[in-house]
mmCIF file of C-alpha atoms and ligand atoms in Angstrom:
data_model
loop_
_atom_site.group_PDB
_atom_site.id
_atom_site.type_symbol
_atom_site.label_atom_id
_atom_site.label_comp_id
_atom_site.label_asym_id
_atom_site.label_seq_id
_atom_site.Cartn_x
_atom_site.Cartn_y
_atom_site.Cartn_z
ATOM 1 C CA MET A 13 0.000 0.000 0.000
ATOM 2 C CA SER A 14 1.228 3.461 -0.861
ATOM 3 C CA ARG A 15 0.534 6.967 0.318
ATOM 4 C CA ILE A 16 -0.411 9.326 -2.482
ATOM 5 C CA ILE A 17 -1.198 13.037 -2.606
ATOM 6 C CA VAL A 18 -3.644 14.082 -5.327
ATOM 7 C CA THR A 19 -3.841 17.821 -6.004
ATOM 8 C CA GLY A 20 -7.027 18.969 -7.690
ATOM 9 C CA ALA A 21 -8.660 15.896 -6.196
ATOM 10 C CA ALA A 22 -12.184 17.355 -6.164
ATOM 11 C CA GLY A 23 -12.046 18.052 -9.886
ATOM 12 C CA PHE A 24 -13.142 15.898 -12.793
ATOM 13 C CA ILE A 25 -9.969 13.865 -13.388
ATOM 14 C CA GLY A 26 -8.788 14.214 -9.781
ATOM 15 C CA SER A 27 -11.865 12.644 -8.242
ATOM 16 C CA HIS A 28 -11.768 9.639 -10.571
ATOM 17 C CA THR A 29 -8.057 9.219 -9.899
ATOM 18 C CA THR A 30 -8.739 9.346 -6.150
ATOM 19 C CA ASP A 31 -11.498 6.740 -6.511
ATOM 20 C CA ARG A 32 -9.153 4.439 -8.365
ATOM 21 C CA LEU A 33 -6.339 4.803 -5.827
ATOM 22 C CA LEU A 34 -8.753 3.964 -3.011
ATOM 23 C CA ALA A 35 -10.113 0.975 -4.923
ATOM 24 C CA GLU A 36 -6.544 -0.322 -5.068
ATOM 25 C CA GLY A 37 -6.185 0.123 -1.312
ATOM 26 C CA HIS A 38 -3.914 3.160 -1.133
ATOM 27 C CA ASP A 39 -4.017 6.035 1.360
ATOM 28 C CA VAL A 40 -4.908 9.324 -0.291
ATOM 29 C CA LEU A 41 -4.494 12.899 0.830
ATOM 30 C CA SER A 42 -6.824 14.834 -1.497
ATOM 31 C CA ILE A 43 -6.024 18.512 -1.846
ATOM 32 C CA ASP A 44 -8.291 21.019 -3.566
ATOM 33 C CA ASN A 45 -9.106 24.709 -3.210
ATOM 34 C CA LEU A 46 -12.654 24.059 -4.515
ATOM 35 C CA ARG A 47 -12.299 26.895 -7.034
ATOM 36 C CA THR A 48 -13.593 24.700 -9.852
ATOM 37 C CA GLY A 49 -13.648 21.341 -8.047
ATOM 38 C CA HIS A 50 -16.637 20.196 -5.994
ATOM 39 C CA ARG A 51 -16.736 18.398 -2.680
ATOM 40 C CA HIS A 52 -19.584 16.205 -3.967
ATOM 41 C CA ASN A 53 -17.221 14.689 -6.550
ATOM 42 C CA LEU A 54 -15.458 13.046 -3.604
ATOM 43 C CA GLU A 55 -18.649 11.954 -1.854
ATOM 44 C CA GLU A 56 -17.912 8.236 -2.203
ATOM 45 C CA ALA A 57 -14.166 8.640 -1.683
ATOM 46 C CA LEU A 58 -14.605 10.473 1.605
ATOM 47 C CA LYS A 59 -16.590 7.569 3.033
ATOM 48 C CA SER A 60 -13.295 5.685 3.096
ATOM 49 C CA PRO A 61 -11.109 6.029 6.193
ATOM 50 C CA LYS A 62 -8.171 6.009 3.769
ATOM 51 C CA CYS A 63 -9.133 9.342 2.209
ATOM 52 C CA ARG A 64 -8.868 12.831 3.657
ATOM 53 C CA LEU A 65 -9.730 16.125 1.950
ATOM 54 C CA GLN A 66 -7.592 19.161 2.679
ATOM 55 C CA ILE A 67 -8.956 22.411 1.298
ATOM 56 C CA ALA A 68 -5.889 24.371 0.293
ATOM 57 C CA ASP A 69 -4.352 26.350 -2.551
ATOM 58 C CA VAL A 70 -1.229 24.561 -3.742
ATOM 59 C CA ALA A 71 -0.025 27.663 -5.603
ATOM 60 C CA GLU A 72 0.459 29.435 -2.282
ATOM 61 C CA GLU A 73 4.005 29.317 -1.010
ATOM 62 C CA GLY A 74 4.660 26.764 1.717
ATOM 63 C CA VAL A 75 1.188 25.202 1.725
ATOM 64 C CA LEU A 76 2.071 22.024 -0.121
ATOM 65 C CA ASP A 77 5.421 21.827 1.652
ATOM 66 C CA GLY A 78 3.661 21.566 5.006
ATOM 67 C CA LEU A 79 1.194 18.964 3.807
ATOM 68 C CA VAL A 80 3.915 16.843 2.202
ATOM 69 C CA LYS A 81 6.000 17.001 5.376
ATOM 70 C CA GLU A 82 3.064 15.805 7.404
ATOM 71 C CA PHE A 83 1.726 13.099 5.054
ATOM 72 C CA GLN A 84 5.056 11.788 3.663
ATOM 73 C CA PRO A 85 3.638 10.556 0.335
ATOM 74 C CA ASP A 86 5.313 8.033 -1.940
ATOM 75 C CA ALA A 87 4.110 10.044 -4.941
ATOM 76 C CA ILE A 88 2.214 13.183 -5.893
ATOM 77 C CA ILE A 89 -0.347 13.240 -8.694
ATOM 78 C CA HIS A 90 -0.520 16.926 -9.576
ATOM 79 C CA LEU A 91 -3.809 17.647 -11.305
ATOM 80 C CA ALA A 92 -4.735 20.994 -9.726
ATOM 81 C CA ALA A 93 -5.043 23.526 -12.531
ATOM 82 C CA LEU A 94 -6.897 26.330 -14.178
ATOM 83 C CA VAL A 95 -8.624 24.018 -16.623
ATOM 84 C CA SER A 96 -10.360 26.378 -19.019
ATOM 85 C CA VAL A 97 -8.367 27.445 -22.063
ATOM 86 C CA GLN A 98 -10.695 30.426 -22.444
ATOM 87 C CA GLU A 99 -10.123 31.515 -18.854
ATOM 88 C CA SER A 100 -6.353 31.359 -19.402
ATOM 89 C CA ILE A 101 -6.805 33.865 -22.242
ATOM 90 C CA ASP A 102 -9.081 36.083 -20.140
ATOM 91 C CA ASP A 103 -6.837 35.977 -17.050
ATOM 92 C CA PRO A 104 -3.239 35.106 -18.001
ATOM 93 C CA ASP A 105 -1.891 36.033 -14.550
ATOM 94 C CA LEU A 106 -4.161 33.561 -12.837
ATOM 95 C CA ASN A 107 -3.169 30.966 -15.435
ATOM 96 C CA LEU A 108 0.507 31.602 -14.654
ATOM 97 C CA ARG A 109 -0.113 31.136 -10.938
ATOM 98 C CA LEU A 110 -2.276 28.033 -11.135
ATOM 99 C CA ASN A 111 -0.682 26.297 -14.118
ATOM 100 C CA TYR A 112 2.986 27.144 -13.677
ATOM 101 C CA ILE A 113 3.880 28.519 -10.250
ATOM 102 C CA ALA A 114 1.894 25.711 -8.633
ATOM 103 C CA THR A 115 4.133 23.243 -10.498
ATOM 104 C CA GLN A 116 7.154 24.902 -8.922
ATOM 105 C CA ARG A 117 5.546 24.561 -5.499
ATOM 106 C CA VAL A 118 5.185 20.848 -6.166
ATOM 107 C CA THR A 119 8.864 20.355 -6.956
ATOM 108 C CA THR A 120 9.942 22.503 -4.012
ATOM 109 C CA ALA A 121 7.843 20.373 -1.673
ATOM 110 C CA MET A 122 9.145 17.154 -3.233
ATOM 111 C CA GLU A 123 12.776 18.196 -2.937
ATOM 112 C CA ALA A 124 12.408 19.356 0.660
ATOM 113 C CA ASN A 125 10.795 16.079 1.687
ATOM 114 C CA GLY A 126 12.430 13.486 -0.579
ATOM 115 C CA VAL A 127 9.334 12.509 -2.588
ATOM 116 C CA SER A 128 10.466 10.246 -5.395
ATOM 117 C CA ARG A 129 7.699 10.424 -8.017
ATOM 118 C CA VAL A 130 5.280 12.901 -9.575
ATOM 119 C CA VAL A 131 2.611 12.568 -12.237
ATOM 120 C CA PHE A 132 1.628 15.798 -13.971
ATOM 121 C CA ALA A 133 -1.519 16.703 -15.915
ATOM 122 C CA SER A 134 -0.195 18.096 -19.186
ATOM 123 C CA SER A 135 -2.278 18.545 -22.306
ATOM 124 C CA ALA A 136 -2.466 18.086 -26.058
ATOM 125 C CA ALA A 137 -2.766 21.893 -26.050
ATOM 126 C CA ILE A 138 1.054 22.047 -25.933
ATOM 127 C CA TYR A 139 1.108 21.006 -29.607
ATOM 128 C CA GLY A 140 -1.054 23.902 -30.803
ATOM 129 C CA ASP A 141 -2.646 23.607 -34.212
ATOM 130 C CA THR A 142 -0.510 20.869 -35.731
ATOM 131 C CA THR A 143 -2.095 19.148 -38.723
ATOM 132 C CA ASP A 144 0.404 16.311 -38.842
ATOM 133 C CA LEU A 145 -1.714 13.440 -37.484
ATOM 134 C CA PRO A 146 -1.588 11.330 -35.443
ATOM 135 C CA ILE A 147 0.361 13.670 -33.158
ATOM 136 C CA SER A 148 3.513 12.065 -31.803
ATOM 137 C CA GLU A 149 5.310 13.357 -28.728
ATOM 138 C CA ASP A 150 8.127 14.662 -30.904
ATOM 139 C CA ALA A 151 5.804 17.045 -32.771
ATOM 140 C CA PRO A 152 6.756 20.727 -32.398
ATOM 141 C CA LYS A 153 5.488 22.371 -29.234
ATOM 142 C CA MET A 154 3.634 25.438 -30.443
ATOM 143 C CA PRO A 155 0.931 26.199 -27.897
ATOM 144 C CA ILE A 156 -1.531 28.885 -28.941
ATOM 145 C CA SER A 157 -2.958 29.745 -25.514
ATOM 146 C CA PRO A 158 -1.544 30.760 -22.128
ATOM 147 C CA TYR A 159 -2.947 27.444 -20.898
ATOM 148 C CA GLY A 160 -0.915 25.386 -23.389
ATOM 149 C CA GLU A 161 2.145 27.543 -22.768
ATOM 150 C CA ALA A 162 2.019 27.004 -19.000
ATOM 151 C CA LYS A 163 1.523 23.264 -19.417
ATOM 152 C CA TRP A 164 4.574 23.056 -21.702
ATOM 153 C CA ASN A 165 6.674 25.252 -19.389
ATOM 154 C CA SER A 166 5.632 23.067 -16.467
ATOM 155 C CA GLU A 167 6.782 19.948 -18.300
ATOM 156 C CA GLU A 168 10.158 21.538 -18.949
ATOM 157 C CA TRP A 169 10.456 22.679 -15.343
ATOM 158 C CA LEU A 170 9.573 19.249 -14.005
ATOM 159 C CA HIS A 171 12.071 17.456 -16.229
ATOM 160 C CA ALA A 172 14.813 19.951 -15.368
ATOM 161 C CA ARG A 173 14.202 19.551 -11.626
ATOM 162 C CA ALA A 174 13.956 15.767 -11.978
ATOM 163 C CA ALA A 175 17.345 15.680 -13.698
ATOM 164 C CA GLN A 176 18.826 17.707 -10.814
ATOM 165 C CA SER A 177 17.106 16.020 -7.918
ATOM 166 C CA GLY A 178 16.668 12.467 -9.109
ATOM 167 C CA PHE A 179 12.901 12.117 -8.716
ATOM 168 C CA VAL A 180 10.822 10.466 -11.440
ATOM 169 C CA VAL A 181 8.378 12.621 -13.402
ATOM 170 C CA ARG A 182 5.652 11.454 -15.740
ATOM 171 C CA CYS A 183 3.887 14.100 -17.823
ATOM 172 C CA HIS A 184 0.566 12.966 -19.241
ATOM 173 C CA ARG A 185 -0.563 14.865 -22.302
ATOM 174 C CA TYR A 186 -4.292 14.298 -22.103
ATOM 175 C CA PHE A 187 -6.352 14.534 -25.251
ATOM 176 C CA ASN A 188 -10.143 15.156 -25.052
ATOM 177 C CA VAL A 189 -11.159 13.573 -21.761
ATOM 178 C CA PHE A 190 -14.853 12.895 -21.118
ATOM 179 C CA GLY A 191 -17.030 11.180 -18.538
ATOM 180 C CA PRO A 192 -19.113 11.694 -15.410
ATOM 181 C CA ARG A 193 -18.426 14.795 -13.248
ATOM 182 C CA GLN A 194 -17.083 16.936 -16.082
ATOM 183 C CA ASP A 195 -18.460 20.432 -15.546
ATOM 184 C CA PRO A 196 -20.608 21.704 -18.444
ATOM 185 C CA ALA A 197 -20.855 25.192 -16.919
ATOM 186 C CA SER A 198 -19.244 27.262 -19.670
ATOM 187 C CA PRO A 199 -19.777 27.321 -23.452
ATOM 188 C CA TYR A 200 -16.082 26.375 -23.608
ATOM 189 C CA SER A 201 -16.468 23.276 -21.462
ATOM 190 C CA GLY A 202 -15.772 19.912 -23.077
ATOM 191 C CA VAL A 203 -18.271 19.324 -25.862
ATOM 192 C CA ILE A 204 -19.478 15.992 -24.494
ATOM 193 C CA SER A 205 -20.331 17.508 -21.103
ATOM 194 C CA ILE A 206 -22.290 20.274 -22.865
ATOM 195 C CA PHE A 207 -24.143 17.815 -25.081
ATOM 196 C CA ASP A 208 -24.910 15.591 -22.094
ATOM 197 C CA ARG A 209 -26.478 18.497 -20.207
ATOM 198 C CA CYS A 210 -28.527 19.585 -23.254
ATOM 199 C CA TYR A 211 -29.946 16.119 -23.907
ATOM 200 C CA LEU A 212 -30.702 15.669 -20.223
ATOM 201 C CA ASP A 213 -32.624 18.947 -20.294
ATOM 202 C CA GLY A 214 -34.437 17.886 -23.477
ATOM 203 C CA LYS A 215 -32.852 20.679 -25.512
ATOM 204 C CA PRO A 216 -31.254 20.313 -28.956
ATOM 205 C CA VAL A 217 -27.482 20.702 -29.079
ATOM 206 C CA THR A 218 -25.659 23.189 -31.284
ATOM 207 C CA ILE A 219 -22.945 21.864 -33.548
ATOM 208 C CA PHE A 220 -20.365 24.441 -34.599
ATOM 209 C CA GLY A 221 -19.423 23.633 -38.186
ATOM 210 C CA ASP A 222 -20.615 20.551 -40.063
ATOM 211 C CA GLY A 223 -20.030 18.061 -37.251
ATOM 212 C CA GLN A 224 -17.378 16.186 -39.199
ATOM 213 C CA GLN A 225 -14.576 17.529 -37.020
ATOM 214 C CA THR A 226 -12.914 14.748 -35.040
ATOM 215 C CA ARG A 227 -11.255 14.442 -31.657
ATOM 216 C CA ASP A 228 -9.424 11.714 -29.769
ATOM 217 C CA PHE A 229 -11.980 11.327 -26.976
ATOM 218 C CA ILE A 230 -10.701 9.311 -24.019
ATOM 219 C CA SER A 231 -12.748 8.128 -21.035
ATOM 220 C CA VAL A 232 -11.855 9.589 -17.658
ATOM 221 C CA HIS A 233 -11.690 6.023 -16.335
ATOM 222 C CA ASP A 234 -8.842 5.269 -18.710
ATOM 223 C CA VAL A 235 -7.132 8.523 -17.740
ATOM 224 C CA ALA A 236 -7.431 7.708 -14.031
ATOM 225 C CA ARG A 237 -5.955 4.283 -14.692
ATOM 226 C CA ALA A 238 -2.995 5.813 -16.559
ATOM 227 C CA ASN A 239 -2.409 8.185 -13.638
ATOM 228 C CA VAL A 240 -2.360 5.373 -11.120
ATOM 229 C CA ILE A 241 -0.048 3.189 -13.223
ATOM 230 C CA ALA A 242 2.422 6.065 -13.566
ATOM 231 C CA ALA A 243 2.332 6.812 -9.835
ATOM 232 C CA MET A 244 2.608 3.240 -8.604
ATOM 233 C CA ARG A 245 4.959 1.275 -10.801
ATOM 234 C CA PRO A 246 8.552 1.650 -9.584
ATOM 235 C CA ASP A 247 10.001 0.298 -12.849
ATOM 236 C CA ILE A 248 8.599 3.200 -14.869
ATOM 237 C CA LYS A 249 11.139 5.894 -15.670
ATOM 238 C CA SER A 250 10.723 9.621 -16.305
ATOM 239 C CA GLY A 251 9.105 10.740 -19.527
ATOM 240 C CA SER A 252 6.256 12.532 -21.238
ATOM 241 C CA ALA A 253 3.614 10.744 -23.262
ATOM 242 C CA ASN A 254 0.238 11.305 -24.864
ATOM 243 C CA VAL A 255 -2.691 9.845 -22.977
ATOM 244 C CA CYS A 256 -5.073 9.171 -25.812
ATOM 245 C CA THR A 257 -6.794 6.338 -27.648
ATOM 246 C CA GLY A 258 -5.453 6.762 -31.185
ATOM 247 C CA ASN A 259 -9.063 6.705 -32.447
ATOM 248 C CA ALA A 260 -10.809 9.627 -34.154
ATOM 249 C CA THR A 261 -14.487 10.220 -33.370
ATOM 250 C CA SER A 262 -16.562 12.883 -35.097
ATOM 251 C CA LEU A 263 -19.137 15.100 -33.427
ATOM 252 C CA LEU A 264 -21.786 13.517 -35.642
ATOM 253 C CA ASP A 265 -20.804 10.104 -34.223
ATOM 254 C CA ILE A 266 -21.209 11.513 -30.704
ATOM 255 C CA VAL A 267 -24.596 13.041 -31.489
ATOM 256 C CA ASN A 268 -25.802 9.755 -32.984
ATOM 257 C CA VAL A 269 -25.102 7.958 -29.705
ATOM 258 C CA PHE A 270 -26.954 10.619 -27.690
ATOM 259 C CA ALA A 271 -29.850 10.580 -30.159
ATOM 260 C CA SER A 272 -30.221 6.815 -29.758
ATOM 261 C CA TYR A 273 -30.768 7.320 -26.002
ATOM 262 C CA TYR A 274 -32.937 10.438 -26.421
ATOM 263 C CA PRO A 275 -35.123 9.888 -29.524
ATOM 264 C CA GLN A 276 -37.595 12.517 -28.246
ATOM 265 C CA VAL A 277 -35.037 15.379 -28.268
ATOM 266 C CA ALA A 278 -35.033 17.574 -31.389
ATOM 267 C CA ALA A 279 -32.226 17.173 -33.919
ATOM 268 C CA PRO A 280 -29.099 19.321 -33.476
ATOM 269 C CA SER A 281 -28.918 22.778 -34.937
ATOM 270 C CA PHE A 282 -25.838 23.812 -36.877
ATOM 271 C CA ALA A 283 -24.006 27.107 -36.389
ATOM 272 C CA GLU A 284 -20.945 28.609 -38.012
ATOM 273 C CA GLY A 285 -17.670 26.941 -36.998
ATOM 274 C CA ARG A 286 -15.914 28.540 -34.042
ATOM 275 C CA GLU A 287 -13.070 30.877 -34.811
ATOM 276 C CA GLY A 288 -9.764 29.108 -34.276
ATOM 277 C CA ASP A 289 -11.393 25.699 -34.071
ATOM 278 C CA ILE A 290 -9.236 22.873 -35.308
ATOM 279 C CA ILE A 291 -10.870 20.340 -37.598
ATOM 280 C CA HIS A 292 -9.068 17.162 -36.592
ATOM 281 C CA SER A 293 -7.065 16.154 -33.537
ATOM 282 C CA LEU A 294 -5.691 12.688 -32.954
ATOM 283 C CA GLY A 295 -2.965 11.415 -30.670
ATOM 284 C CA CYS A 296 -0.446 8.666 -31.279
ATOM 285 C CA PRO A 297 -0.746 6.208 -28.382
ATOM 286 C CA ASP A 298 2.457 4.230 -29.077
ATOM 287 C CA ARG A 299 4.721 5.829 -26.496
ATOM 288 C CA VAL A 300 2.355 5.505 -23.567
ATOM 289 C CA ARG A 301 1.876 1.854 -24.461
ATOM 290 C CA GLU A 302 5.642 1.281 -24.588
ATOM 291 C CA GLN A 303 6.476 3.243 -21.441
ATOM 292 C CA LEU A 304 3.507 2.498 -19.179
ATOM 293 C CA GLY A 305 2.013 -0.593 -20.791
ATOM 294 C CA PHE A 306 -1.173 1.506 -21.000
ATOM 295 C CA VAL A 307 -3.816 1.026 -23.676
ATOM 296 C CA ALA A 308 -7.168 2.837 -23.471
ATOM 297 C CA GLU A 309 -9.927 0.297 -22.973
ATOM 298 C CA VAL A 310 -13.237 2.155 -22.898
ATOM 299 C CA PRO A 311 -14.845 2.536 -26.352
ATOM 300 C CA VAL A 312 -16.377 6.008 -26.788
ATOM 301 C CA ALA A 313 -19.890 4.578 -27.231
ATOM 302 C CA ASP A 314 -19.577 2.663 -23.933
ATOM 303 C CA GLY A 315 -18.240 5.715 -22.104
ATOM 304 C CA LEU A 316 -21.098 7.816 -23.471
ATOM 305 C CA GLY A 317 -23.601 5.154 -22.436
ATOM 306 C CA GLU A 318 -22.278 5.239 -18.880
ATOM 307 C CA LEU A 319 -22.439 9.027 -18.799
ATOM 308 C CA ILE A 320 -25.994 9.100 -20.114
ATOM 309 C CA ARG A 321 -27.231 6.381 -17.742
ATOM 310 C CA ALA A 322 -25.653 8.256 -14.807
ATOM 311 C CA GLY A 323 -28.132 11.057 -15.681
HETATM 312 C C1 UD1 B 418 -9.966 22.386 -26.666
HETATM 313 C C2 UD1 B 418 -10.370 23.347 -25.556
HETATM 314 C C3 UD1 B 418 -10.602 24.723 -26.136
HETATM 315 C C4 UD1 B 418 -9.323 25.186 -26.875
HETATM 316 C C5 UD1 B 418 -8.929 24.130 -27.927
HETATM 317 C C6 UD1 B 418 -7.596 24.447 -28.600
HETATM 318 C C7 UD1 B 418 -11.554 22.253 -23.762
HETATM 319 C C8 UD1 B 418 -12.870 21.817 -23.222
HETATM 320 N N1 UD1 B 418 -11.589 22.888 -24.965
HETATM 321 O O1 UD1 B 418 -10.979 22.428 -27.603
HETATM 322 O O2 UD1 B 418 -10.914 25.626 -25.097
HETATM 323 O O3 UD1 B 418 -9.568 26.419 -27.506
HETATM 324 O O4 UD1 B 418 -8.777 22.841 -27.293
HETATM 325 O O5 UD1 B 418 -6.531 24.221 -27.735
HETATM 326 O O6 UD1 B 418 -10.515 22.075 -23.158
HETATM 327 N N2 UD1 B 418 -18.519 22.162 -30.099
HETATM 328 C C9 UD1 B 418 -19.797 22.161 -30.620
HETATM 329 N N3 UD1 B 418 -20.834 22.504 -29.813
HETATM 330 C C10 UD1 B 418 -20.653 22.887 -28.515
HETATM 331 C C11 UD1 B 418 -19.341 22.882 -27.977
HETATM 332 C C12 UD1 B 418 -18.283 22.505 -28.797
HETATM 333 O O7 UD1 B 418 -19.995 21.855 -31.810
HETATM 334 O O8 UD1 B 418 -21.651 23.195 -27.840
HETATM 335 C C13 UD1 B 418 -17.408 21.743 -30.968
HETATM 336 C C14 UD1 B 418 -16.217 22.671 -30.972
HETATM 337 O O9 UD1 B 418 -16.429 23.757 -31.839
HETATM 338 C C15 UD1 B 418 -15.121 21.718 -31.430
HETATM 339 C C16 UD1 B 418 -15.546 20.363 -30.838
HETATM 340 O O10 UD1 B 418 -16.917 20.524 -30.495
HETATM 341 O O11 UD1 B 418 -15.109 21.618 -32.833
HETATM 342 C C17 UD1 B 418 -14.769 19.980 -29.594
HETATM 343 O O12 UD1 B 418 -14.796 21.088 -28.696
HETATM 344 P P1 UD1 B 418 -14.097 21.052 -27.249
HETATM 345 O O13 UD1 B 418 -14.719 20.005 -26.430
HETATM 346 O O14 UD1 B 418 -14.092 22.453 -26.734
HETATM 347 O O15 UD1 B 418 -12.624 20.551 -27.541
HETATM 348 P P2 UD1 B 418 -11.462 21.184 -28.435
HETATM 349 O O16 UD1 B 418 -11.994 21.766 -29.698
HETATM 350 O O17 UD1 B 418 -10.438 20.126 -28.599
#
């Protein structure tokens, strides 16, 4: 059994990662400032005596250091972030604090307390608008948002500190993650969470463009599993890898699955494509398979079915 700190544990990916760690019998210190995370995401987790929630801002100097000293984790899974690309454009200073300075706080706390492993939530956003698909990890890093920039800078920081200090770092470049507990609050939330909310409310969805755009949608259950593998397996060395399926799914495919569950909801309406929208995004899953032995297992239609049945 290991002791693991999860930052951003009350968020979408964080809460599923916490659930998975607990299911495997580990002790978890969940940290979240509840800025965009929700306590109810950890409702089940907090029933376990092996899980504790600490409400704290990991970007604040010394906060994580104190918690690490007290809990003495074997690894940190650092998922706390400003998650909205749009918000990073609207408030670049906040993005810098939450998506970059917080990463520095993590390494400072690790170095002061001898923590040997960290898993970091990076993003496909570090690649920018590349059209060379599937995207391999060696593709140029040309982020087009403060969010993508901070994720890329964090990766570089983590690898530089790891080389100095000897800890192991795994950077997970998530593609389009979907599943229960994803917040549909903003028009810029993940499309599947928005569609889910619309269908649940009996309202037709809006498709920007012709619906033939594709994404590499990966279930949050697969993502949580990748996080736990990277945190737990001592044979895994430092590196950065895509966390993706390698499968392209169009918005029309997604809508067809929803429509099969909600035949009474009116057909989608179509609006002009969003400015700056990319048409296709697809990750190459080879490296994560080689380095972690991880292969995504949840087919998109099954993941959507679970989401829809959860209501
Ligand atoms: C992701 C980011 C976005 C960022 C972009 C480029 C998230 C949730 N989105 O977008 O902020 O600008 O990478 O780095 O992290 N769509 C609809 N109807 C809707 C909502 C979305 O048709 O109601 C479309 C979008 O126009 C897009 C597709 O669905 O074509 C997927 O959208 P989204 O889930 O935002 O993902 P990305 O486009 O990959």
